[in-house]
Coordinates of C-alpha atoms and ligand atoms in Angstrom, one line a residue:
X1 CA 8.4 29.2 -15.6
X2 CA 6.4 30.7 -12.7
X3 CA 4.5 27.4 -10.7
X4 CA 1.2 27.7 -9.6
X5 CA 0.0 26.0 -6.4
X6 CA -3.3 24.0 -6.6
X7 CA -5.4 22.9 -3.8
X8 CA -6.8 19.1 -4.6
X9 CA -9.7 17.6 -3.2
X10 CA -10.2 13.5 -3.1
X11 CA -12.4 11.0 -1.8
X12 CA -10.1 8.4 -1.0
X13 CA -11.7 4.6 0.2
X14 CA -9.7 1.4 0.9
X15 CA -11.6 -2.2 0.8
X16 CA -9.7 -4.6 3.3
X17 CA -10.4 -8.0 2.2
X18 CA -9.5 -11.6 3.7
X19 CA -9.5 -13.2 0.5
X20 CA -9.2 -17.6 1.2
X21 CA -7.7 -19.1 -2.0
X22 CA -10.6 -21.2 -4.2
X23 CA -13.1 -18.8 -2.2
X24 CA -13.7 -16.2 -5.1
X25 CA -17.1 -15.7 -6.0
X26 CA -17.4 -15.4 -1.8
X27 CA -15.1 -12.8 -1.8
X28 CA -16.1 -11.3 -4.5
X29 CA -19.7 -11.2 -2.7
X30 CA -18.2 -9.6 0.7
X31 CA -16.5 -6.7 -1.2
X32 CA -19.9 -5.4 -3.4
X33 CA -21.7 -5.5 0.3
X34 CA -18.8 -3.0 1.1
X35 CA -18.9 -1.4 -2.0
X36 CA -22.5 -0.3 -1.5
X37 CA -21.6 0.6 2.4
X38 CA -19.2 3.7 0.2
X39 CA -21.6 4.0 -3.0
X40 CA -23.7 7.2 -1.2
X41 CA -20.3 9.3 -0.8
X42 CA -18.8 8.9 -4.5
X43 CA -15.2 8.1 -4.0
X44 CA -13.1 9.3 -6.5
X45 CA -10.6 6.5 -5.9
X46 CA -11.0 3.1 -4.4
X47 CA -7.9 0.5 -3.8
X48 CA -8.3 -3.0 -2.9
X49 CA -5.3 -5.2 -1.2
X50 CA -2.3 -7.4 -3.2
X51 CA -4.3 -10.3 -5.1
X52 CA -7.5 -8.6 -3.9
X53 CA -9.8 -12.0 -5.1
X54 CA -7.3 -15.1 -5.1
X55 CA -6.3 -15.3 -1.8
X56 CA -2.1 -14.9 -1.5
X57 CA -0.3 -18.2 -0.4
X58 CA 0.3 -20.0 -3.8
X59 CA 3.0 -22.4 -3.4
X60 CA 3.6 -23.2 -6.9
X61 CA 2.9 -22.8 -10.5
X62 CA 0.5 -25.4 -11.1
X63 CA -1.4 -24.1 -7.6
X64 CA -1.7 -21.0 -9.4
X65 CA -2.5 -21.6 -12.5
X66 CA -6.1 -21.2 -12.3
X67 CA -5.9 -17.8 -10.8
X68 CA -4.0 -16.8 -13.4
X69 CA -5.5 -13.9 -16.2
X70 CA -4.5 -11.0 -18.6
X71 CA -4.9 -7.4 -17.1
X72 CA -8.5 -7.0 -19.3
X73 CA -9.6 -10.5 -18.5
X74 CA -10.6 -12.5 -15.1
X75 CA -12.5 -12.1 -11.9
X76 CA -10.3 -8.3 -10.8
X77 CA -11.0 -6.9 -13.8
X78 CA -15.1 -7.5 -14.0
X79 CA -15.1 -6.7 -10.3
X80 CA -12.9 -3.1 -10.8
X81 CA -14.7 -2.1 -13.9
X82 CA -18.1 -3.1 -12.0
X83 CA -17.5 -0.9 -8.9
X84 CA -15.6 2.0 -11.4
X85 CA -18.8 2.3 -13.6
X86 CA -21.4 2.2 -10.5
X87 CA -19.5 4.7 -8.3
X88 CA -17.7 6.9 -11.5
X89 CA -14.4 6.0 -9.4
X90 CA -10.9 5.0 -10.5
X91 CA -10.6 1.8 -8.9
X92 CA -7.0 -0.1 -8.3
X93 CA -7.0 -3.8 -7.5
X94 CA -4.4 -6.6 -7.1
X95 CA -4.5 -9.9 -9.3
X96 CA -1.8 -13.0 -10.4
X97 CA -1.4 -11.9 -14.2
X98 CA -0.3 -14.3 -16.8
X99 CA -2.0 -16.5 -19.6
X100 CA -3.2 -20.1 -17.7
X101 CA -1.1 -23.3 -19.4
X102 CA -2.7 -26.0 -20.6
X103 CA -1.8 -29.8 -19.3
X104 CA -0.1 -30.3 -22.1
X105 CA 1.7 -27.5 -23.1
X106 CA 5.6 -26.6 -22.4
X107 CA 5.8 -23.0 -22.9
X108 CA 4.5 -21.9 -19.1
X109 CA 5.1 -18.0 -20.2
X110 CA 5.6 -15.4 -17.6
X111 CA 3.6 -14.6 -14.5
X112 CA 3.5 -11.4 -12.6
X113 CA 2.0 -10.2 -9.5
X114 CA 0.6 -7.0 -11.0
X115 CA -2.7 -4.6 -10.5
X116 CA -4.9 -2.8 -12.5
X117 CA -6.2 0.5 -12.7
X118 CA -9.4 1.1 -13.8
X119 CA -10.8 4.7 -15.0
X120 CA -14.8 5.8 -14.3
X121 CA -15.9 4.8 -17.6
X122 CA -14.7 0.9 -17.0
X123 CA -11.1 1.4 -18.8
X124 CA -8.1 0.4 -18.1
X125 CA -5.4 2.9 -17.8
X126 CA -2.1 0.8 -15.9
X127 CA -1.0 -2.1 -15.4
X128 CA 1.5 -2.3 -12.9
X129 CA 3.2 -5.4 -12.0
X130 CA 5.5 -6.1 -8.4
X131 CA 9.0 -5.0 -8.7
X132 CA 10.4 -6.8 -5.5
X133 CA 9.7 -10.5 -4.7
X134 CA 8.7 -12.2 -1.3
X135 CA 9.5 -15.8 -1.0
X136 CA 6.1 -16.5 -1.3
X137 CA 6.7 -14.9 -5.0
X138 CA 9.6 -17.4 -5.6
X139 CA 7.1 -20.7 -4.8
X140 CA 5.4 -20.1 -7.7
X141 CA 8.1 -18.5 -10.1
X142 CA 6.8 -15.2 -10.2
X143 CA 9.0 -12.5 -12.5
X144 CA 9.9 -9.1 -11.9
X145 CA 8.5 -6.3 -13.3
X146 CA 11.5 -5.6 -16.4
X147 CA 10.5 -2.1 -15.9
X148 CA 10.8 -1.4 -12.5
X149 CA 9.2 0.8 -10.7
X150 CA 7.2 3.4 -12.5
X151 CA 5.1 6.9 -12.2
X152 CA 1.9 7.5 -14.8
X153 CA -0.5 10.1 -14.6
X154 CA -3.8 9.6 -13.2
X155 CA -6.2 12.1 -14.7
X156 CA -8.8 13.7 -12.1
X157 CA -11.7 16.0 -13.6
X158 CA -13.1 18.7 -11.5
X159 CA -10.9 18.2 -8.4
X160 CA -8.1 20.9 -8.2
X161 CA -8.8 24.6 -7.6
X162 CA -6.7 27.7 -8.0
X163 CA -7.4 29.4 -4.9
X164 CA -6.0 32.7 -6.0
X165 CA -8.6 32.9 -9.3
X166 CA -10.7 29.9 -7.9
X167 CA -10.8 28.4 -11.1
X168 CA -11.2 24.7 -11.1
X169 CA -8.7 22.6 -13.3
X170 CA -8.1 19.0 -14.8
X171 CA -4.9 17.7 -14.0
X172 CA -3.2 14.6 -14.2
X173 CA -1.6 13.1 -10.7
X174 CA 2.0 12.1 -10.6
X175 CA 0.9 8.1 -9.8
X176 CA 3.0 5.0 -8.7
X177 CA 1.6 2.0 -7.4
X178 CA 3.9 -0.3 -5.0
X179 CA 2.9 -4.0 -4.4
X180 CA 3.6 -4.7 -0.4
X181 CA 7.4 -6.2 -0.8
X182 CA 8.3 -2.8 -3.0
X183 CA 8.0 -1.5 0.0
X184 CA 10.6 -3.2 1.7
X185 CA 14.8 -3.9 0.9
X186 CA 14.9 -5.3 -2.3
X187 CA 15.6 -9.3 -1.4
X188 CA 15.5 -7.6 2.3
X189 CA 19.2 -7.8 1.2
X190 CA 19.9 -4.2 0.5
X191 CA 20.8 -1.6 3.0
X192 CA 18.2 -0.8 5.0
X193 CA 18.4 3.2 4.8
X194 CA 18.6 2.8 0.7
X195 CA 14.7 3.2 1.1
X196 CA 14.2 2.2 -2.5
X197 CA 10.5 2.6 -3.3
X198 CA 10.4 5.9 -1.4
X199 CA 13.3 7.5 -3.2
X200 CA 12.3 6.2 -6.5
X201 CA 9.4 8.4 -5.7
X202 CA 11.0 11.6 -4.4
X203 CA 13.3 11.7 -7.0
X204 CA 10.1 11.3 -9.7
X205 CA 7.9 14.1 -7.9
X206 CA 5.6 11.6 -7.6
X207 CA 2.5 12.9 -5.7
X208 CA -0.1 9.8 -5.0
X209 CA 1.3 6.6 -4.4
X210 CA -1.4 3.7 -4.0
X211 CA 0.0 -0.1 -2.5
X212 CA -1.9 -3.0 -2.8
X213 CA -0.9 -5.2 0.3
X214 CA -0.7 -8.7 1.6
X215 CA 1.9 -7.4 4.3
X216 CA 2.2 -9.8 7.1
X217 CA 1.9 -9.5 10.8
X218 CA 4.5 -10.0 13.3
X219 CA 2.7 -13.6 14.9
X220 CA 3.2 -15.2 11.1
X221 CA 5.1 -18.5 10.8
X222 CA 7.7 -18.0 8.4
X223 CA 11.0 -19.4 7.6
X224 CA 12.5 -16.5 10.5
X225 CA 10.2 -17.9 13.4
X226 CA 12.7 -19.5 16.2
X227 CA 10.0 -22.3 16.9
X228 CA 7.5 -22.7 14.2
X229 CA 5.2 -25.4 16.1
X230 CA 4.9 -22.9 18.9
X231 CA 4.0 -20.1 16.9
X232 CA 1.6 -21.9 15.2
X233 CA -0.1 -23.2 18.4
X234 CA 0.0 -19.6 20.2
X235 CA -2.0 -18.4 16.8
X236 CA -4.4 -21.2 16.9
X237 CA -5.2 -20.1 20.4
X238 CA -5.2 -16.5 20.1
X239 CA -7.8 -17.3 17.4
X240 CA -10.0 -19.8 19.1
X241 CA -10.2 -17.1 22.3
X242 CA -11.7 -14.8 19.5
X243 CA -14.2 -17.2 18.3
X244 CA -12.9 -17.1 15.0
X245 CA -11.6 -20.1 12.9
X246 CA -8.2 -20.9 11.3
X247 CA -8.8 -18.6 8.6
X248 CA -9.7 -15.5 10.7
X249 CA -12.4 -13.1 10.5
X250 CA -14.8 -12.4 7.4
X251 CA -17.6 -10.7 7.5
X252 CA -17.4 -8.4 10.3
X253 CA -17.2 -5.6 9.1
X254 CA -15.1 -2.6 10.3
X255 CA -16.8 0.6 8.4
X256 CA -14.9 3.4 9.1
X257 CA -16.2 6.4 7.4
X258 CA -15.1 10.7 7.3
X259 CA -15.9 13.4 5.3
X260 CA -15.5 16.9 5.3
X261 CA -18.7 17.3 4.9
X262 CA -19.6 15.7 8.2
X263 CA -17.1 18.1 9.9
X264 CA -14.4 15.8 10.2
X265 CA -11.1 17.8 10.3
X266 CA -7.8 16.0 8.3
X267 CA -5.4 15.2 10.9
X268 CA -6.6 11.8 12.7
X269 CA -3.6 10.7 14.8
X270 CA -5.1 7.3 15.7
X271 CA -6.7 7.5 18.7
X272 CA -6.8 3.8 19.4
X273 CA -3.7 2.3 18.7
X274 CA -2.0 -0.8 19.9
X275 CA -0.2 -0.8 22.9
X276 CA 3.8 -1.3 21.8
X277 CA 5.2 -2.9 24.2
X278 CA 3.0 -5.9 23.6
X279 CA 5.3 -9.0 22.1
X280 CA 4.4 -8.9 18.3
X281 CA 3.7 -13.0 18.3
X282 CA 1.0 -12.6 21.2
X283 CA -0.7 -9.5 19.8
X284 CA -2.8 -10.9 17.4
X285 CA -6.1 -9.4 19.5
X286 CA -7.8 -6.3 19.4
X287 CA -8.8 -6.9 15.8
X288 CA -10.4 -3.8 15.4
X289 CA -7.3 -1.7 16.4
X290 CA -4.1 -1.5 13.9
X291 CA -0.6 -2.6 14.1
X292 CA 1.0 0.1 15.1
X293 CA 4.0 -1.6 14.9
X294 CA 3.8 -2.2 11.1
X295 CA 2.6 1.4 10.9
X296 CA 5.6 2.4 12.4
X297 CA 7.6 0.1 10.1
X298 CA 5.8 1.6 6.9
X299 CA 6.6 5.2 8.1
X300 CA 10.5 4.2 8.6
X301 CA 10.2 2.4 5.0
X302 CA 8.8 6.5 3.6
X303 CA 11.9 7.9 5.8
X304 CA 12.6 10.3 2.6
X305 CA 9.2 11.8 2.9
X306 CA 9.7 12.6 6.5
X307 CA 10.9 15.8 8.4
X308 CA 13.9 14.7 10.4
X309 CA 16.6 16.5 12.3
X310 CA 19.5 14.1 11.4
X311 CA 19.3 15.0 7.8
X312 CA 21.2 17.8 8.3
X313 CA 24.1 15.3 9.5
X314 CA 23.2 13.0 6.4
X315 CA 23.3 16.1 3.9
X316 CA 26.7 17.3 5.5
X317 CA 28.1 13.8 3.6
X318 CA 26.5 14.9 0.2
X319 CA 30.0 14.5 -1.2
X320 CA 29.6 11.2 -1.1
X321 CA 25.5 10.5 -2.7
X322 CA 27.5 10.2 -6.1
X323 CA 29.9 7.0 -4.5
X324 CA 26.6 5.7 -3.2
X325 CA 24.6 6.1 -6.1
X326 CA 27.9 4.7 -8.3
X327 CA 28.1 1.7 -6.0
X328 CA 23.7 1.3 -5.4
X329 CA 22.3 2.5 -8.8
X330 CA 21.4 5.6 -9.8
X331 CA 19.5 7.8 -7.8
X332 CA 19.7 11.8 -7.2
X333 CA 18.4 11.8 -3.6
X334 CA 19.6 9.6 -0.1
X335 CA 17.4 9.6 2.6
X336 CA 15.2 12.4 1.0
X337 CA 18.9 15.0 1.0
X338 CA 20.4 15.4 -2.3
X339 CA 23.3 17.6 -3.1
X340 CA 21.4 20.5 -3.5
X341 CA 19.1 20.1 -0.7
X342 CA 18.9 19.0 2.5
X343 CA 15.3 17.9 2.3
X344 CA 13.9 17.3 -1.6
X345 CA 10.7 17.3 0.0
X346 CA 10.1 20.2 1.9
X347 CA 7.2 22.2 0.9
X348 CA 5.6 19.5 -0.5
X349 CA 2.7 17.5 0.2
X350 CA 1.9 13.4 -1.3
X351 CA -0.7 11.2 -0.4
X352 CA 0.1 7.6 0.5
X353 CA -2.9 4.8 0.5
X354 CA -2.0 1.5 1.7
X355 CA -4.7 -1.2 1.0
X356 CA -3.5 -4.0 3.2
X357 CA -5.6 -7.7 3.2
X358 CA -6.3 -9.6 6.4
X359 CA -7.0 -12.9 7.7
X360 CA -5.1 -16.0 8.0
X361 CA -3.7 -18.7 5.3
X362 CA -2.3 -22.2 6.0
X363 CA -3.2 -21.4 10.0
X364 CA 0.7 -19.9 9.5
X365 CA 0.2 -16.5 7.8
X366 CA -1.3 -13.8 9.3
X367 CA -2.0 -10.7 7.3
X368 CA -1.6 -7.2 9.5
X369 CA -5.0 -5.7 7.8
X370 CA -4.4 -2.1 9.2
X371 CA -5.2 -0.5 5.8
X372 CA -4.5 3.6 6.0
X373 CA -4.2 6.7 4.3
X374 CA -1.4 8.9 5.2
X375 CA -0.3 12.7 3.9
X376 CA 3.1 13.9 4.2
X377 CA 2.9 17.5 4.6
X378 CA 6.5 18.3 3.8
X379 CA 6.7 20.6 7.2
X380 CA 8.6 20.6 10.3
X381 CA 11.8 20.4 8.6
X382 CA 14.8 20.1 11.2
X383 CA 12.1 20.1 13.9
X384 CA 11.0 16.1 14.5
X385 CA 13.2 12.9 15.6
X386 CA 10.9 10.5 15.4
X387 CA 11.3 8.0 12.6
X388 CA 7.4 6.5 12.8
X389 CA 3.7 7.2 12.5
X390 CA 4.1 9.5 15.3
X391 CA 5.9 12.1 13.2
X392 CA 4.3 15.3 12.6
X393 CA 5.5 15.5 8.9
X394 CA 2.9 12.9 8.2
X395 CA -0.9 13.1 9.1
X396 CA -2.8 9.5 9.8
X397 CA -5.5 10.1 8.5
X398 CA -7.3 6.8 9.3
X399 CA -6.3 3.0 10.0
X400 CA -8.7 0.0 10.0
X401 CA -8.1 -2.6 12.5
X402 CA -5.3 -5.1 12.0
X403 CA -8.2 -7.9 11.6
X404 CA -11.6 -7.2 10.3
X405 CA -12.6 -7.0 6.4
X406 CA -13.8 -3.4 5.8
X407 CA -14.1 0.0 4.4
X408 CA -11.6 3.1 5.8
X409 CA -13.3 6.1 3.4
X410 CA -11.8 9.7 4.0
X411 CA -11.3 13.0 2.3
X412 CA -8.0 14.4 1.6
X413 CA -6.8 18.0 0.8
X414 CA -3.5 18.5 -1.1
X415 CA -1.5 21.0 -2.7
X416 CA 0.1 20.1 -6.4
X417 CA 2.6 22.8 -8.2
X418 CA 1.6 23.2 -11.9
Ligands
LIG1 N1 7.7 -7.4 3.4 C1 6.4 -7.9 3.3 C2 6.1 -8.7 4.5 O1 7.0 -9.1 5.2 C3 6.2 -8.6 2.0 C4 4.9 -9.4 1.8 C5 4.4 -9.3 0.4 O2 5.1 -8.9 -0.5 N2 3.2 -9.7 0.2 O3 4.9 -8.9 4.8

C-alpha cells in the first residue's frame, strides 16, 4: 500500500482555569469571558484543564459527591456542548464522573476522574477516564480506568490537504487523551525511563494527544516537603507580595493569541522563560511566565518522541526490549527504539496540547498553570542531547504563564500518512 502524506491545518486554544471547589457557576462565568476572547478566530479544538469546573483537592467521597455526574449530564458537559455549538469546535474538558449517592444508600458505585469530548454539533464522541492515580485520587477512592489508556479517532472536516493534487480531505486523527498523573510513572513507582503514556502512544501511531491538567508546582506542600509549615509560610508570602490571596489569581487574564494569518511563524521557543537556577519552592513569581522547569519535566516524560543521540546506545541493547517488555508489560518500543528501529518516530510529526489549571487550594497546592502546545517534528535524529523543551525535535509553540487564568490560541501545521 503506497502512503500518502497530508498537510493538516488546526486551530488549536487552551483555557487555563483556577477552578476553587463550591465556586462553579464563578468559574464557569470566567471561562465564557474567555471563550468569547477566542470566538472571532474559530478554533477547531479547545481543551480545558483536569476537573475543569470542580476545583481539584477532594479529600474524600462524601466531599465529592456533589461534584459528581455522568459524562452527558452536569456542569462540563452543558459548558463543552455550549462553547462546541457557539464556536463549531471539538471541545475536551475534565470532570469527577460517577452517579452522586444518596444518604442513605450503600451501593457508592464507581468514580472516575474522566473527560469528555465534545463534537461541533454538541455530541459526545469519548469519554476518557485517568489511568494513573495521584494520592489526591486515593482520598476520595477514585478507580482506574479498566481500559487503560486508549487512542480514538477524532474526525476533522476540511482540514487536511494533498499538496501534490491539493485536494482537501476528511480524515479522522489518531487521538489519546492523558489526565496529568498519566503522564508521570505509574504510582511514581515504575522506572523512570519506562515512559509509559508516551510509548503507549508511539507504539499506537497516535498523532494528537490532548491532557487535561492539574499538575502541581514545585512550591506545593505535599507529603514530600522536608518542612511543611515552612513551605506553607514561604507560599503565603510569595503570595501576599503579589497582592493576591490564598487562592491565587483569577481574573487576570493572560490572552495569548497567534495565527498564521497574522504572520506568526510556528516555531515559538519561549522567549520569556523562567530563569532555572531559581529554587523551585521560592519561584512562585513571575506569574505570567511558565515553569520551565515542569516544561522541561513534561519533555523528559515524551522522551520517545524526542530526537536523541543516546538512542543509538539504547537500540544497540534491542536484544533485550523482549526481557523488558516480558518483565514490564507488553510494549514494541523502549525509549522510542524498537528492534527494528532505532527511532519509531522519525519522520513523523504529533501534536501535544497540555491544558494545565492554576491557582492555589488549601493555601498548600499550587498548580504550575503553564498550559502549552508542543509539535514533535520527528527530525534531528542522532543530532540533539538535550532531554527538555530546549530540544530541537520539538517546537514550543506557545506557554501561558505558570499563574494567570487565560487563553494560549495557536495554529498548527502537520503532516499525517494516509
Ligand atoms: N504528577 C502530577 C503532579 O505531581 C500529578 C497530579 C495530578 O494527577 N493531578 O502534579
Amino acid at each position: 500500500m503506497v502512503l500518502t502524506k497530508l498537510s493538516v491545518r488546526l486551530r488549536i486554544a487552551i483555557v487555563q482555569l483556577n477552578p476553587q471547589i463550591g465556586r462553579i457557576d464563578e468559574t464557569t462565568f470566567r471561562a465564557k469571558q474567555l471563550i468569547s476572547r477566542i470566538e472571532p478566530y474559530k478554533p477547531d479544538i479547545v481543551v480545558f484543564p483536569e476537573f475543569a469546573l470542580s476545583g481539584y483537592n477532594f479529600h474524600s467521597r462524601a466531599a465529592i459527591n456533589p461534584y459528581l455526574s455522568l459524562p452527558t449530564e452536569g456542569p462540563a458537559w452543558n459548558l463543552s456542548r455550549d462553547v462546541s455549538k457557539r464556536l463549531g469546535c471539538i471541545t475536551v474538558m475534565g470532570y469527577p464522573e460517577g452517579r452522586p449517592f444518596k444518604t442513605d444508600e450503600n451501593d457508592k458505585g464507581k468514580v472516575y476522574n474522566a473527560a469528555i469530548v465534545v463534537d461541533g454539533n454538541g455530541n459526545l464522541i469519548f469519554n476518557y477516564r485517568k489511568s494513573f492515580m495521584y494520592y489526591t485520587e486515593e482520598e476520595w477512592g477514585c478507580s482506574e480506568n479498566p481500559a487503560g489508556f486508549q487512542t480514538f479517532d477524532l474526525p476533522i472536516h476540511g482540514k487536511a490537504r494533498d499538496p501534490e493534487t491539493g485536494h482537501i480531505h476528511d480524515i479522522a486523527l489518531k487521538t489519546a487523551l492523558g489526565i496529568c498523573m498519566d503522564l508521570s510513572p505509574y504510582k511514581f513507582e515504575a522506572p523512570f525511563y519506562d515512559c509509559e503514556f508516551a510509548t503507549f502512544n508511539i507504539d499506537n501511531g497516535t498523532e494528537l494527544m490532548l491532557c487535561p491538567m492539574a499538575w502541581l508546582h514545585g512550591s506545593s506542600v505535599t507529603r514530600d516537603t522536608p518542612d511543611p509549615d515552612q513551605q506553607k509560610e514561604q507560599l503565603a508570602e510569595a503570595l501576599k507580595k503579589q497582592h493576591l490571596p490564598q487562592t491565587g489569581s483569577q481574573g487576570d487574564y493572560q490572552v495569548d493569541i497567534q495565527t498564521f494569518d497574522d504572520g506568526n511563524s510556528e516555531i515559538n521557543k519561549c522567549e520569556e522563560n523562567d530563569d532555572e537556577t531559581l529554587d523551585v519552592r521560592t519561584s512562585y513569581i513571575d506569574l505570567k511566565k511558565p515553569d520551565m522547569s515542569n516544561v522541561n519535566y513534561w519533555m523528559m516524560r515524551f522522551m520517545p518522541f524526542l530526537a536523541l543521540r543516546t538512542r543509538e546506545s539504547w537500540f544497540a541493547q534491542r536484544l533485550l526490549f523482549p526481557l523488558i517488555a516480558k518483565f514490564r508489560g507488553i510494549r514494541s518500543s523502549y525509549v522510542g527504539s524498537s528492534m527494528h528501529k532505532s527511532w519509531v518516530f522519525s519522520g513523523k510529526n504529533a501534536i501535544l496540547v497540555m491544558a494545565n489549571r492554576c491557582g492555589v487550594e488549601d493555601g498548600t497546592t499550587v498548580y504550575a498553570g503553564s498550559s502549552g502546545i508542543y509539535k514533535f517534528n520527528g527530525k534531528f535524529e542522532n543530532e540533539e542531547e538535550s532531554m527538555g523543551a530546549s530540544n530541537r525535535s520539538v517546537d514550543l509553540l506557545g506557554n501561558l504563564g505558570k499563574g494567570h487564568e487565560g487563553v494560549l490560541l495557536r495554529d498548527v501545521n502537520f503532516e499525517i500518512e494516509r
